[in-house]
Amino acid sequence: MSLFITDECINCDVCEPECPNDAIYQGEEIYEINPNLCTQCVGHYDEPQCQQVCPVDCILIDEEHPESEADLQAKYERIIAEK
């Protein structure tokens, strides 16, 4: 599953540069995550880097975008191929 950022986000800017897929961007009020680009860092790291650096723990699993580990790997491979 991709991740999403809750409205508890304090716009501290630490998550955006950590995303290897450029899935995190500044929304109207808080940072947001593009579910089409989020792989939970599969293919890059063992754990989602944005969750590791978030000081308020506002980055959660997006239950609205269910994906298996294999789905995330396939998404990662597609993203890499498009670069």
Short mmCIF file of N, CA, C and O in Angstrom, two decimals:
data_model
loop_
_atom_site.label_atom_id
_atom_site.label_comp_id
_atom_site.label_asym_id
_atom_site.label_seq_id
_atom_site.Cartn_x
_atom_site.Cartn_y
_atom_site.Cartn_z
N MET A 1 0.84 -1.18 0.00
CA MET A 1 0.00 0.00 0.00
C MET A 1 0.88 1.24 0.00
O MET A 1 1.98 1.22 0.54
N SER A 2 0.39 2.26 -0.59
CA SER A 2 1.13 3.51 -0.53
C SER A 2 0.90 4.13 0.85
O SER A 2 0.15 3.61 1.67
N LEU A 3 1.54 5.23 1.07
CA LEU A 3 1.40 5.95 2.33
C LEU A 3 0.62 7.23 2.09
O LEU A 3 0.45 7.66 0.95
N PHE A 4 0.15 7.84 3.17
CA PHE A 4 -0.47 9.16 3.06
C PHE A 4 -0.09 9.97 4.29
O PHE A 4 0.33 9.44 5.31
N ILE A 5 -0.23 11.28 4.17
CA ILE A 5 0.13 12.20 5.24
C ILE A 5 -1.16 12.76 5.83
O ILE A 5 -2.00 13.28 5.09
N THR A 6 -1.29 12.67 7.14
CA THR A 6 -2.50 13.16 7.81
C THR A 6 -2.43 14.67 7.99
O THR A 6 -1.39 15.30 7.80
N ASP A 7 -3.55 15.24 8.43
CA ASP A 7 -3.59 16.69 8.64
C ASP A 7 -2.82 17.12 9.89
O ASP A 7 -2.80 18.30 10.22
N GLU A 8 -2.17 16.18 10.55
CA GLU A 8 -1.30 16.53 11.67
C GLU A 8 0.07 17.02 11.19
O GLU A 8 0.91 17.42 11.98
N CYS A 9 0.29 16.98 9.88
CA CYS A 9 1.55 17.43 9.28
C CYS A 9 1.84 18.87 9.70
O CYS A 9 0.96 19.73 9.68
N ILE A 10 3.09 19.12 10.08
CA ILE A 10 3.50 20.47 10.51
C ILE A 10 4.34 21.18 9.44
O ILE A 10 4.94 22.21 9.71
N ASN A 11 4.37 20.63 8.23
CA ASN A 11 5.11 21.23 7.12
C ASN A 11 6.57 21.49 7.46
O ASN A 11 7.12 22.54 7.13
N CYS A 12 7.20 20.52 8.08
CA CYS A 12 8.59 20.72 8.50
C CYS A 12 9.59 20.49 7.37
O CYS A 12 10.78 20.76 7.54
N ASP A 13 9.14 19.97 6.25
CA ASP A 13 9.97 19.78 5.06
C ASP A 13 10.98 18.65 5.14
O ASP A 13 11.81 18.53 4.24
N VAL A 14 10.97 17.80 6.14
CA VAL A 14 11.99 16.75 6.21
C VAL A 14 11.64 15.52 5.39
O VAL A 14 12.54 14.80 4.96
N CYS A 15 10.39 15.26 5.12
CA CYS A 15 10.00 14.05 4.40
C CYS A 15 10.25 14.16 2.89
O CYS A 15 10.70 13.19 2.26
N GLU A 16 9.97 15.29 2.31
CA GLU A 16 10.04 15.44 0.86
C GLU A 16 11.39 15.03 0.26
O GLU A 16 11.44 14.23 -0.68
N PRO A 17 12.51 15.53 0.78
CA PRO A 17 13.79 15.14 0.18
C PRO A 17 14.19 13.69 0.43
O PRO A 17 15.06 13.16 -0.26
N GLU A 18 13.54 13.02 1.37
CA GLU A 18 13.87 11.62 1.68
C GLU A 18 13.24 10.64 0.70
O GLU A 18 13.67 9.49 0.61
N CYS A 19 12.23 11.06 -0.05
CA CYS A 19 11.50 10.16 -0.94
C CYS A 19 12.29 9.89 -2.22
O CYS A 19 12.49 10.80 -3.02
N PRO A 20 12.71 8.64 -2.43
CA PRO A 20 13.50 8.33 -3.62
C PRO A 20 12.68 8.35 -4.92
O PRO A 20 13.25 8.41 -6.00
N ASN A 21 11.36 8.33 -4.81
CA ASN A 21 10.49 8.32 -5.99
C ASN A 21 9.85 9.68 -6.27
O ASN A 21 9.01 9.78 -7.17
N ASP A 22 10.20 10.69 -5.50
CA ASP A 22 9.59 12.02 -5.65
C ASP A 22 8.07 11.97 -5.53
O ASP A 22 7.36 12.70 -6.23
N ALA A 23 7.58 11.11 -4.65
CA ALA A 23 6.13 10.96 -4.46
C ALA A 23 5.56 12.02 -3.52
O ALA A 23 4.36 12.25 -3.52
N ILE A 24 6.40 12.66 -2.73
CA ILE A 24 5.93 13.63 -1.74
C ILE A 24 6.05 15.04 -2.33
O ILE A 24 7.07 15.40 -2.90
N TYR A 25 4.99 15.81 -2.16
CA TYR A 25 4.97 17.17 -2.69
C TYR A 25 4.17 18.07 -1.75
O TYR A 25 3.36 17.60 -0.95
N GLN A 26 4.39 19.38 -1.86
CA GLN A 26 3.68 20.35 -1.04
C GLN A 26 2.29 20.54 -1.62
O GLN A 26 2.13 20.97 -2.76
N GLY A 27 1.27 20.21 -0.83
CA GLY A 27 -0.11 20.41 -1.24
C GLY A 27 -0.55 21.82 -0.87
O GLY A 27 0.27 22.67 -0.52
N GLU A 28 -1.85 22.06 -0.91
CA GLU A 28 -2.36 23.39 -0.57
C GLU A 28 -2.06 23.77 0.88
O GLU A 28 -1.73 24.92 1.15
N GLU A 29 -2.22 22.81 1.80
CA GLU A 29 -2.02 23.12 3.21
C GLU A 29 -0.92 22.29 3.85
O GLU A 29 -0.25 22.77 4.76
N ILE A 30 -0.78 21.04 3.43
CA ILE A 30 0.22 20.14 4.01
C ILE A 30 0.90 19.37 2.89
O ILE A 30 0.47 19.42 1.74
N TYR A 31 1.94 18.65 3.24
CA TYR A 31 2.58 17.78 2.26
C TYR A 31 1.63 16.63 1.94
O TYR A 31 0.82 16.22 2.77
N GLU A 32 1.72 16.14 0.70
CA GLU A 32 0.88 15.05 0.25
C GLU A 32 1.75 14.01 -0.44
O GLU A 32 2.89 14.29 -0.81
N ILE A 33 1.20 12.80 -0.62
CA ILE A 33 1.91 11.72 -1.27
C ILE A 33 1.11 11.24 -2.47
O ILE A 33 -0.07 10.93 -2.34
N ASN A 34 1.76 11.18 -3.62
CA ASN A 34 1.13 10.66 -4.83
C ASN A 34 1.14 9.14 -4.74
O ASN A 34 2.22 8.53 -4.79
N PRO A 35 -0.02 8.49 -4.62
CA PRO A 35 -0.05 7.03 -4.47
C PRO A 35 0.47 6.28 -5.69
O PRO A 35 0.87 5.13 -5.59
N ASN A 36 0.49 6.95 -6.84
CA ASN A 36 1.01 6.31 -8.05
C ASN A 36 2.54 6.24 -8.05
O ASN A 36 3.12 5.50 -8.85
N LEU A 37 3.18 7.01 -7.17
CA LEU A 37 4.65 7.01 -7.10
C LEU A 37 5.18 6.41 -5.81
O LEU A 37 6.36 6.10 -5.72
N CYS A 38 4.34 6.25 -4.81
CA CYS A 38 4.79 5.74 -3.51
C CYS A 38 4.92 4.22 -3.55
O CYS A 38 3.96 3.51 -3.85
N THR A 39 6.11 3.73 -3.21
CA THR A 39 6.36 2.29 -3.12
C THR A 39 6.75 1.89 -1.70
O THR A 39 7.25 0.80 -1.49
N GLN A 40 6.55 2.77 -0.74
CA GLN A 40 7.01 2.56 0.64
C GLN A 40 8.52 2.28 0.64
O GLN A 40 9.02 1.53 1.45
N CYS A 41 9.21 2.86 -0.32
CA CYS A 41 10.66 2.73 -0.49
C CYS A 41 11.10 1.34 -0.93
O CYS A 41 12.29 1.04 -0.92
N VAL A 42 10.15 0.46 -1.31
CA VAL A 42 10.52 -0.84 -1.86
C VAL A 42 11.40 -0.60 -3.08
O VAL A 42 11.12 0.26 -3.91
N GLY A 43 12.49 -1.34 -3.15
CA GLY A 43 13.45 -1.16 -4.23
C GLY A 43 14.58 -0.23 -3.87
O GLY A 43 15.61 -0.21 -4.53
N HIS A 44 14.38 0.56 -2.82
CA HIS A 44 15.40 1.51 -2.39
C HIS A 44 15.90 1.21 -0.97
O HIS A 44 17.10 1.16 -0.74
N TYR A 45 14.96 1.06 -0.04
CA TYR A 45 15.29 0.88 1.38
C TYR A 45 14.41 -0.20 1.99
O TYR A 45 13.39 -0.57 1.42
N ASP A 46 14.78 -0.65 3.17
CA ASP A 46 13.99 -1.66 3.88
C ASP A 46 12.75 -1.08 4.53
O ASP A 46 11.78 -1.79 4.79
N GLU A 47 12.78 0.22 4.84
CA GLU A 47 11.65 0.87 5.50
C GLU A 47 11.39 2.22 4.84
O GLU A 47 12.31 2.84 4.32
N PRO A 48 10.13 2.69 4.88
CA PRO A 48 9.82 3.99 4.30
C PRO A 48 10.62 5.10 5.01
O PRO A 48 10.50 5.29 6.22
N GLN A 49 11.42 5.79 4.25
CA GLN A 49 12.29 6.82 4.82
C GLN A 49 11.51 8.01 5.35
O GLN A 49 11.90 8.61 6.34
N CYS A 50 10.40 8.35 4.72
CA CYS A 50 9.61 9.49 5.19
C CYS A 50 9.08 9.22 6.60
O CYS A 50 9.08 10.12 7.45
N GLN A 51 8.65 7.98 6.86
CA GLN A 51 8.16 7.64 8.20
C GLN A 51 9.30 7.72 9.21
O GLN A 51 9.07 8.08 10.36
N GLN A 52 10.49 7.37 8.80
CA GLN A 52 11.64 7.37 9.71
C GLN A 52 12.00 8.77 10.18
O GLN A 52 12.44 8.95 11.30
N VAL A 53 11.83 9.77 9.30
CA VAL A 53 12.26 11.13 9.66
C VAL A 53 11.13 12.02 10.16
O VAL A 53 11.39 13.09 10.71
N CYS A 54 9.89 11.61 10.01
CA CYS A 54 8.75 12.46 10.41
C CYS A 54 8.73 12.65 11.93
O CYS A 54 8.60 11.69 12.68
N PRO A 55 8.82 13.90 12.38
CA PRO A 55 8.84 14.15 13.83
C PRO A 55 7.49 14.02 14.52
O PRO A 55 7.43 13.94 15.75
N VAL A 56 6.39 13.99 13.76
CA VAL A 56 5.07 13.91 14.39
C VAL A 56 4.32 12.63 14.01
O VAL A 56 3.14 12.49 14.33
N ASP A 57 4.99 11.69 13.36
CA ASP A 57 4.38 10.41 12.98
C ASP A 57 3.04 10.56 12.28
O ASP A 57 2.05 9.91 12.64
N CYS A 58 3.00 11.42 11.27
CA CYS A 58 1.74 11.67 10.56
C CYS A 58 1.69 10.99 9.19
O CYS A 58 0.82 11.28 8.38
N ILE A 59 2.62 10.07 8.92
CA ILE A 59 2.63 9.36 7.65
C ILE A 59 2.21 7.91 7.91
O ILE A 59 2.89 7.16 8.59
N LEU A 60 1.05 7.56 7.36
CA LEU A 60 0.42 6.28 7.65
C LEU A 60 0.18 5.47 6.38
O LEU A 60 0.24 6.00 5.27
N ILE A 61 -0.14 4.19 6.55
CA ILE A 61 -0.52 3.31 5.45
C ILE A 61 -1.85 3.79 4.88
O ILE A 61 -2.79 4.05 5.62
N ASP A 62 -1.92 3.89 3.57
CA ASP A 62 -3.14 4.33 2.90
C ASP A 62 -4.00 3.11 2.57
O ASP A 62 -3.79 2.44 1.56
N GLU A 63 -4.97 2.82 3.41
CA GLU A 63 -5.84 1.66 3.25
C GLU A 63 -6.67 1.75 1.97
O GLU A 63 -7.19 0.75 1.49
N GLU A 64 -6.81 2.94 1.39
CA GLU A 64 -7.60 3.12 0.17
C GLU A 64 -6.83 2.68 -1.08
O GLU A 64 -7.40 2.62 -2.16
N HIS A 65 -5.54 2.41 -0.92
CA HIS A 65 -4.72 1.97 -2.05
C HIS A 65 -3.99 0.67 -1.67
O HIS A 65 -2.77 0.67 -1.52
N PRO A 66 -4.74 -0.44 -1.53
CA PRO A 66 -4.11 -1.70 -1.12
C PRO A 66 -3.17 -2.25 -2.19
O PRO A 66 -3.51 -2.28 -3.38
N GLU A 67 -1.96 -2.62 -1.76
CA GLU A 67 -0.96 -3.19 -2.66
C GLU A 67 -0.12 -4.20 -1.89
O GLU A 67 0.21 -3.97 -0.73
N SER A 68 0.22 -5.28 -2.55
CA SER A 68 1.10 -6.27 -1.94
C SER A 68 2.55 -5.84 -2.12
O SER A 68 2.84 -4.90 -2.86
N GLU A 69 3.46 -6.57 -1.49
CA GLU A 69 4.89 -6.32 -1.67
C GLU A 69 5.26 -6.48 -3.15
O GLU A 69 6.04 -5.70 -3.69
N ALA A 70 4.67 -7.47 -3.82
CA ALA A 70 4.93 -7.68 -5.25
C ALA A 70 4.41 -6.51 -6.09
O ALA A 70 5.06 -6.10 -7.05
N ASP A 71 3.25 -5.98 -5.71
CA ASP A 71 2.70 -4.80 -6.41
C ASP A 71 3.64 -3.61 -6.26
O ASP A 71 3.88 -2.88 -7.23
N LEU A 72 4.15 -3.40 -5.05
CA LEU A 72 5.05 -2.29 -4.80
C LEU A 72 6.35 -2.46 -5.59
O LEU A 72 6.88 -1.49 -6.14
N GLN A 73 6.86 -3.69 -5.67
CA GLN A 73 8.07 -3.96 -6.44
C GLN A 73 7.83 -3.67 -7.92
O GLN A 73 8.67 -3.07 -8.59
N ALA A 74 6.69 -4.10 -8.43
CA ALA A 74 6.36 -3.85 -9.84
C ALA A 74 6.22 -2.36 -10.11
O ALA A 74 6.67 -1.86 -11.16
N LYS A 75 5.62 -1.63 -9.17
CA LYS A 75 5.50 -0.18 -9.33
C LYS A 75 6.88 0.46 -9.34
O LYS A 75 7.17 1.33 -10.16
N TYR A 76 7.76 0.03 -8.43
CA TYR A 76 9.14 0.52 -8.40
C TYR A 76 9.82 0.29 -9.74
O TYR A 76 10.45 1.20 -10.29
N GLU A 77 9.69 -0.90 -10.29
CA GLU A 77 10.33 -1.23 -11.57
C GLU A 77 9.78 -0.37 -12.71
O GLU A 77 10.52 0.06 -13.59
N ARG A 78 8.48 -0.10 -12.68
CA ARG A 78 7.88 0.78 -13.68
C ARG A 78 8.41 2.20 -13.57
O ARG A 78 8.76 2.82 -14.57
N ILE A 79 8.51 2.70 -12.34
CA ILE A 79 9.00 4.05 -12.11
C ILE A 79 10.44 4.19 -12.59
O ILE A 79 10.79 5.16 -13.28
N ILE A 80 11.26 3.21 -12.27
CA ILE A 80 12.68 3.23 -12.68
C ILE A 80 12.78 3.19 -14.20
O ILE A 80 13.61 3.88 -14.80
N ALA A 81 11.96 2.38 -14.85
CA ALA A 81 12.00 2.25 -16.31
C ALA A 81 11.61 3.56 -17.00
O ALA A 81 12.09 3.86 -18.09
N GLU A 82 10.73 4.35 -16.36
CA GLU A 82 10.26 5.61 -16.94
C GLU A 82 11.27 6.75 -16.79
O GLU A 82 11.14 7.76 -17.45
N LYS A 83 12.25 6.57 -15.92
CA LYS A 83 13.22 7.66 -15.70
C LYS A 83 14.25 7.72 -16.78
O LYS A 83 14.62 6.93 -17.49
#
